[in-house]
Short mmCIF file of C-alpha atoms in Angstrom, two decimals:
data_model
loop_
_atom_site.label_atom_id
_atom_site.label_comp_id
_atom_site.label_asym_id
_atom_site.label_seq_id
_atom_site.Cartn_x
_atom_site.Cartn_y
_atom_site.Cartn_z
CA MET A 1 -16.26 -21.26 -33.29
CA ASN A 2 -13.51 -18.73 -32.86
CA TYR A 3 -14.13 -16.91 -29.60
CA THR A 4 -11.27 -15.42 -27.62
CA LEU A 5 -10.37 -15.53 -23.94
CA HIS A 6 -11.12 -11.81 -23.80
CA GLN A 7 -14.65 -12.42 -25.12
CA LEU A 8 -15.17 -15.12 -22.50
CA GLN A 9 -14.03 -12.71 -19.80
CA VAL A 10 -16.33 -9.95 -21.07
CA PHE A 11 -19.36 -12.25 -21.31
CA LEU A 12 -18.72 -13.65 -17.83
CA LYS A 13 -18.69 -10.14 -16.34
CA VAL A 14 -21.84 -9.16 -18.24
CA SER A 15 -23.61 -12.29 -17.01
CA GLN A 16 -22.50 -11.74 -13.40
CA ASN A 17 -23.71 -8.13 -13.38
CA GLU A 18 -26.59 -8.45 -15.88
CA SER A 19 -25.39 -5.09 -17.12
CA VAL A 20 -23.06 -3.94 -19.88
CA THR A 21 -22.39 -0.70 -18.00
CA LYS A 22 -21.38 -2.40 -14.76
CA ALA A 23 -19.28 -4.97 -16.63
CA ALA A 24 -17.46 -2.14 -18.40
CA GLU A 25 -16.74 -0.46 -15.05
CA GLU A 26 -15.34 -3.64 -13.50
CA LEU A 27 -13.24 -4.45 -16.58
CA HIS A 28 -12.07 -0.82 -16.91
CA LEU A 29 -13.30 -0.74 -20.50
CA THR A 30 -15.66 1.60 -22.33
CA GLN A 31 -19.29 0.56 -22.66
CA PRO A 32 -19.06 0.42 -26.50
CA ALA A 33 -16.00 -1.84 -26.26
CA VAL A 34 -17.90 -4.29 -24.05
CA SER A 35 -20.95 -4.15 -26.32
CA ILE A 36 -18.83 -4.97 -29.39
CA GLN A 37 -17.15 -7.93 -27.68
CA LEU A 38 -20.52 -9.18 -26.43
CA LYS A 39 -22.00 -8.97 -29.95
CA ASN A 40 -18.98 -10.74 -31.49
CA PHE A 41 -19.33 -13.50 -28.91
CA GLN A 42 -23.11 -13.79 -29.42
CA ASP A 43 -22.66 -14.03 -33.22
CA GLN A 44 -20.99 -17.40 -32.73
CA PHE A 45 -24.16 -18.93 -31.23
CA GLU A 46 -27.54 -19.47 -32.87
CA ILE A 47 -29.28 -19.38 -29.47
CA PRO A 48 -29.50 -16.01 -27.63
CA LEU A 49 -27.21 -15.58 -24.65
CA THR A 50 -28.96 -12.47 -23.35
CA GLU A 51 -32.20 -10.62 -23.88
CA VAL A 52 -33.34 -7.10 -23.09
CA VAL A 53 -36.78 -6.62 -21.53
CA GLY A 54 -37.85 -3.09 -20.68
CA ARG A 55 -34.27 -1.79 -21.02
CA LYS A 56 -33.08 -4.41 -18.51
CA LEU A 57 -30.59 -7.05 -19.65
CA TYR A 58 -31.24 -10.66 -18.66
CA VAL A 59 -29.07 -13.73 -19.22
CA THR A 60 -30.97 -16.60 -20.84
CA ASP A 61 -30.84 -20.13 -19.47
CA PHE A 62 -28.50 -21.05 -22.31
CA GLY A 63 -26.41 -17.97 -21.54
CA LYS A 64 -26.12 -19.02 -17.90
CA GLU A 65 -24.74 -22.40 -18.99
CA ILE A 66 -22.23 -20.69 -21.28
CA ALA A 67 -21.22 -18.37 -18.41
CA VAL A 68 -20.45 -21.37 -16.20
CA ALA A 69 -18.37 -22.90 -18.99
CA ALA A 70 -16.59 -19.58 -19.58
CA GLU A 71 -15.67 -19.33 -15.89
CA ASN A 72 -14.32 -22.90 -15.92
CA ILE A 73 -12.26 -22.23 -19.05
CA LEU A 74 -10.78 -19.02 -17.62
CA ASN A 75 -9.96 -20.75 -14.34
CA GLU A 76 -8.15 -23.51 -16.23
CA VAL A 77 -6.14 -20.94 -18.19
CA TYR A 78 -5.13 -19.21 -14.97
CA ALA A 79 -4.23 -22.61 -13.48
CA ILE A 80 -1.91 -23.39 -16.39
CA ASN A 81 -0.05 -20.13 -15.85
CA TYR A 82 0.20 -20.62 -12.11
CA LYS A 83 1.28 -24.26 -12.31
CA THR A 84 4.13 -23.25 -14.60
CA LEU A 85 5.33 -20.68 -12.11
CA ALA A 86 4.84 -23.03 -9.17
CA TYR A 87 6.95 -25.66 -10.95
CA GLN A 88 9.69 -23.03 -11.11
CA GLY A 89 9.46 -22.59 -7.32
CA GLN A 90 7.55 -19.29 -7.30
CA LEU A 91 4.48 -18.43 -5.25
CA SER A 92 1.87 -17.97 -7.94
CA GLY A 93 -1.85 -17.42 -8.39
CA ARG A 94 -4.42 -14.65 -8.36
CA LEU A 95 -4.97 -12.26 -5.49
CA LYS A 96 -8.43 -10.70 -5.77
CA ILE A 97 -9.29 -7.63 -3.71
CA SER A 98 -12.22 -5.22 -3.93
CA VAL A 99 -11.67 -1.72 -2.55
CA VAL A 100 -14.04 1.15 -1.83
CA SER A 101 -13.18 4.20 -3.91
CA THR A 102 -11.30 6.15 -1.23
CA GLY A 103 -9.29 3.03 -0.40
CA LYS A 104 -7.42 3.39 -3.69
CA TYR A 105 -5.22 5.93 -1.93
CA ILE A 106 -3.91 3.39 0.59
CA MET A 107 -4.26 -0.19 -0.71
CA PRO A 108 -1.44 -0.01 -3.30
CA TYR A 109 1.06 0.75 -0.52
CA PHE A 110 0.08 -2.42 1.35
CA LEU A 111 0.42 -4.46 -1.85
CA ALA A 112 3.59 -3.11 -3.44
CA GLY A 113 6.20 -4.92 -1.33
CA PHE A 114 4.33 -8.23 -1.47
CA LEU A 115 3.95 -8.15 -5.25
CA LYS A 116 7.60 -7.20 -5.77
CA LYS A 117 8.60 -10.16 -3.63
CA HIS A 118 6.37 -12.59 -5.56
CA GLU A 119 6.42 -11.72 -9.26
CA GLY A 120 4.31 -14.77 -10.17
CA ILE A 121 1.19 -13.31 -8.52
CA GLU A 122 -1.47 -11.69 -10.65
CA LEU A 123 -3.41 -8.94 -8.88
CA ALA A 124 -7.08 -8.27 -9.59
CA LEU A 125 -7.89 -5.02 -7.77
CA ASP A 126 -11.42 -3.72 -8.22
CA VAL A 127 -12.01 -0.14 -7.05
CA THR A 128 -15.73 0.55 -6.84
CA ASN A 129 -18.53 1.68 -4.54
CA LYS A 130 -19.28 0.12 -1.18
CA ALA A 131 -22.34 -1.82 -2.33
CA GLN A 132 -20.39 -3.58 -5.10
CA VAL A 133 -17.44 -4.21 -2.78
CA ILE A 134 -19.66 -5.97 -0.25
CA GLY A 135 -21.53 -7.78 -3.02
CA SER A 136 -18.36 -9.23 -4.52
CA LEU A 137 -17.26 -10.37 -1.06
CA GLU A 138 -20.61 -12.01 -0.34
CA ARG A 139 -20.56 -13.81 -3.71
CA ASN A 140 -17.06 -15.11 -2.93
CA GLU A 141 -15.64 -13.40 -6.01
CA VAL A 142 -12.72 -11.89 -4.07
CA ASP A 143 -10.29 -12.93 -1.36
CA PHE A 144 -10.47 -9.67 0.59
CA SER A 145 -12.29 -6.34 0.66
CA LEU A 146 -11.05 -3.01 2.00
CA VAL A 147 -13.70 -0.95 3.83
CA SER A 148 -13.90 1.80 6.44
CA VAL A 149 -17.39 0.81 7.64
CA LEU A 150 -18.10 -2.85 8.38
CA PRO A 151 -21.04 -4.56 6.66
CA ALA A 152 -23.92 -5.17 9.04
CA ASN A 153 -25.22 -8.57 7.97
CA LEU A 154 -22.20 -10.63 6.94
CA GLN A 155 -20.13 -12.99 9.06
CA ILE A 156 -16.64 -11.72 8.48
CA GLU A 157 -13.16 -11.65 9.92
CA GLN A 158 -10.94 -8.62 9.75
CA GLU A 159 -7.48 -7.14 9.99
CA GLU A 160 -7.27 -3.49 11.07
CA LEU A 161 -4.90 -1.47 8.93
CA MET A 162 -4.94 2.21 9.89
CA GLN A 163 -7.10 5.13 10.96
CA ASN A 164 -9.14 7.03 8.41
CA LYS A 165 -9.24 10.70 9.47
CA LEU A 166 -11.91 13.02 8.06
CA TYR A 167 -11.81 16.83 8.12
CA VAL A 168 -14.06 19.71 7.11
CA VAL A 169 -12.60 21.05 3.86
CA GLY A 170 -13.20 23.90 1.44
CA ASN A 171 -11.34 25.58 -1.38
CA SER A 172 -8.90 28.38 -0.75
CA ASP A 173 -11.09 31.32 -1.77
CA GLU A 174 -12.70 32.05 1.59
CA LYS A 175 -10.58 32.79 4.64
CA PHE A 176 -11.12 31.14 8.01
CA PRO A 177 -8.72 33.09 10.25
CA ARG A 178 -9.74 31.70 13.64
CA LYS A 179 -7.81 28.81 15.14
CA SER A 180 -11.01 26.95 15.90
CA TYR A 181 -14.71 27.13 15.00
CA GLY A 182 -17.69 25.63 16.75
CA ILE A 183 -19.91 23.08 15.06
CA ASP A 184 -22.53 25.82 14.60
CA LEU A 185 -20.42 26.77 11.57
CA PHE A 186 -22.28 24.03 9.70
CA GLU A 187 -25.38 26.26 9.70
CA THR A 188 -23.66 28.47 7.12
CA LEU A 189 -21.68 25.90 5.09
CA PRO A 190 -23.44 24.31 2.09
CA LEU A 191 -22.37 20.66 2.29
CA ILE A 192 -21.58 18.30 -0.56
CA TYR A 193 -22.40 14.66 0.23
CA ARG A 194 -21.25 11.32 -1.11
CA GLU A 195 -23.94 8.94 -2.40
CA PRO A 196 -26.02 6.79 0.01
CA GLY A 197 -24.13 3.68 1.08
CA SER A 198 -20.72 5.35 0.98
CA GLY A 199 -18.56 4.78 4.04
CA THR A 200 -17.54 8.45 4.05
CA ARG A 201 -21.19 9.49 4.00
CA TYR A 202 -22.02 7.08 6.82
CA VAL A 203 -19.34 8.59 9.10
CA MET A 204 -20.35 12.10 8.08
CA GLU A 205 -24.06 11.53 8.73
CA ARG A 206 -23.38 9.80 12.04
CA PHE A 207 -21.48 12.89 13.26
CA ILE A 208 -24.24 15.21 12.07
CA GLU A 209 -26.97 13.14 13.76
CA GLU A 210 -25.06 12.71 17.03
CA ASN A 211 -24.56 16.47 17.25
CA LYS A 212 -28.04 17.36 15.92
CA LEU A 213 -26.55 19.73 13.36
CA PRO A 214 -28.83 21.81 11.10
CA VAL A 215 -26.89 21.35 7.86
CA ARG A 216 -27.45 22.76 4.39
CA LYS A 217 -27.22 19.88 1.93
CA LYS A 218 -25.98 21.33 -1.36
CA MET A 219 -25.61 18.29 -3.62
CA GLU A 220 -24.79 14.59 -3.76
CA LEU A 221 -21.97 13.07 -5.84
CA THR A 222 -20.93 9.50 -6.50
CA SER A 223 -17.18 9.49 -5.89
CA ASN A 224 -14.61 11.07 -3.61
CA GLU A 225 -12.87 12.56 -6.66
CA ALA A 226 -16.11 14.21 -7.84
CA VAL A 227 -16.67 15.69 -4.38
CA LYS A 228 -13.10 16.99 -4.31
CA GLN A 229 -13.44 18.68 -7.70
CA ALA A 230 -16.75 20.27 -6.69
CA VAL A 231 -15.24 21.65 -3.48
CA MET A 232 -12.22 23.01 -5.36
CA ALA A 233 -14.59 24.70 -7.82
CA GLY A 234 -16.27 26.49 -4.93
CA LEU A 235 -19.60 24.67 -5.15
CA GLY A 236 -19.64 23.92 -1.43
CA TYR A 237 -17.81 22.26 1.46
CA SER A 238 -17.52 18.68 2.55
CA ILE A 239 -16.20 16.27 5.16
CA MET A 240 -13.45 14.31 3.44
CA PRO A 241 -10.80 11.70 4.26
CA LEU A 242 -7.35 13.23 4.66
CA ILE A 243 -5.79 10.36 2.70
CA GLY A 244 -7.38 11.52 -0.56
CA ILE A 245 -6.61 15.24 -0.35
CA ARG A 246 -3.04 15.49 0.95
CA SER A 247 -1.55 16.73 -2.32
CA ASP A 248 -4.41 19.22 -2.82
CA LEU A 249 -3.80 20.66 0.65
CA LYS A 250 -0.11 20.92 -0.09
CA ASN A 251 -0.58 22.80 -3.36
CA GLY A 252 -3.24 25.11 -1.91
CA ASN A 253 -6.28 23.90 -3.85
CA LEU A 254 -8.03 22.89 -0.63
CA GLN A 255 -7.90 23.96 3.00
CA ILE A 256 -8.87 22.25 6.24
CA ILE A 257 -11.34 24.33 8.23
CA PRO A 258 -10.56 23.94 11.96
CA VAL A 259 -13.85 22.83 13.49
CA LYS A 260 -14.13 21.50 17.04
CA GLY A 261 -14.61 17.74 17.15
CA PHE A 262 -12.53 17.14 14.02
CA PRO A 263 -10.96 15.06 12.73
CA ILE A 264 -13.59 12.38 13.07
CA THR A 265 -12.23 8.92 12.51
CA SER A 266 -13.08 5.50 11.19
CA THR A 267 -10.73 2.57 10.62
CA TRP A 268 -9.55 1.02 7.39
CA ARG A 269 -10.06 -2.74 7.64
CA LEU A 270 -9.24 -5.62 5.35
CA ILE A 271 -12.14 -8.05 5.68
CA TRP A 272 -12.93 -11.56 4.44
CA MET A 273 -15.77 -14.02 4.83
CA LYS A 274 -15.69 -16.13 7.96
CA HIS A 275 -14.46 -19.69 7.27
CA LYS A 276 -12.98 -18.50 3.95
CA ASN A 277 -10.86 -21.22 2.35
CA PHE A 278 -7.77 -19.20 1.48
CA SER A 279 -5.57 -19.94 -1.50
CA PRO A 280 -1.80 -20.10 -0.77
CA VAL A 281 -1.49 -16.60 -2.27
CA ALA A 282 -4.24 -15.08 -0.09
CA ARG A 283 -2.86 -16.77 3.04
CA SER A 284 0.64 -15.54 2.25
CA PHE A 285 -0.60 -11.97 1.70
CA LEU A 286 -2.43 -11.92 5.03
CA THR A 287 0.70 -13.16 6.80
CA TYR A 288 2.76 -10.47 5.05
CA LEU A 289 0.25 -7.78 5.97
CA LYS A 290 0.20 -8.66 9.66
CA LYS A 291 3.99 -8.59 9.77
CA GLU A 292 4.65 -5.47 7.68
CA LYS A 293 1.66 -3.15 8.18
CA SER A 294 3.24 -1.12 11.00
CA THR A 295 6.35 -0.47 8.92
CA ILE A 296 4.28 0.49 5.86
CA ILE A 297 2.16 2.93 7.89
CA ALA A 298 5.25 4.52 9.45
CA GLU A 299 7.02 4.91 6.10
CA LYS A 300 4.12 5.94 3.88
CA PHE A 301 1.47 7.62 6.04
CA SER A 302 3.12 9.21 9.06
CA HIS A 303 3.93 12.54 7.36
#
């Protein structure tokens, strides 16, 4: 046999997700690239690792055993690297964090100083949708998750980071000359929504329901970036987090429409499972975050 560590990593992700597409997303690879690596790995075994039934991929019993072995091998490889660094007196190990898509605009700033201070740490940062973020936390695949809406049915602990402010936004074609508009403006604005389960959509729908607004739902898109591009193209309006549109406001591609009651706010929180057994790296990062978060917010997000 002549399989590679990369093939083990690919097969492990495929087996965890039971999907080539989802594995490709989490590994930041193309779907064909994952399929090729999966085939090359399968070719080294006479017994099938996976099977497709009705267009759904399933991992065979043999494949599940190989997945467990693959995870053990990869963990041992990581351990070798970390033990070498630890022997040299460096804090070392993997820090695994899952982040909802909009959180990609803030999480790097809370990580940068810590990673510069500890060069022996390997970061695994997964930016994905809320359902996958919560799923990876529940399966104990990550140390922390960054969310703006807390999961309802998990026992977690949390560290508040900063406010998440959401505004009504549109492109720059139409003029809104008044200093303030009432919420009845929503009767005329075709709204673009995020997908169900999104934290942004949850906050948006909660505001609409609390105020009994008759809204015109225009379309539904699966990422903050897709919503932003649709709004800039003039396809409609949306309620969006300020953190993801600051540069677009500055260069005039988007405008904030001054509606009473806005901004509406949620809170960015770093969460972890209750009774989580932290690694030295995860414990050190949490200590760093509690100490430095106020300084980071003042330096990076106060403008």
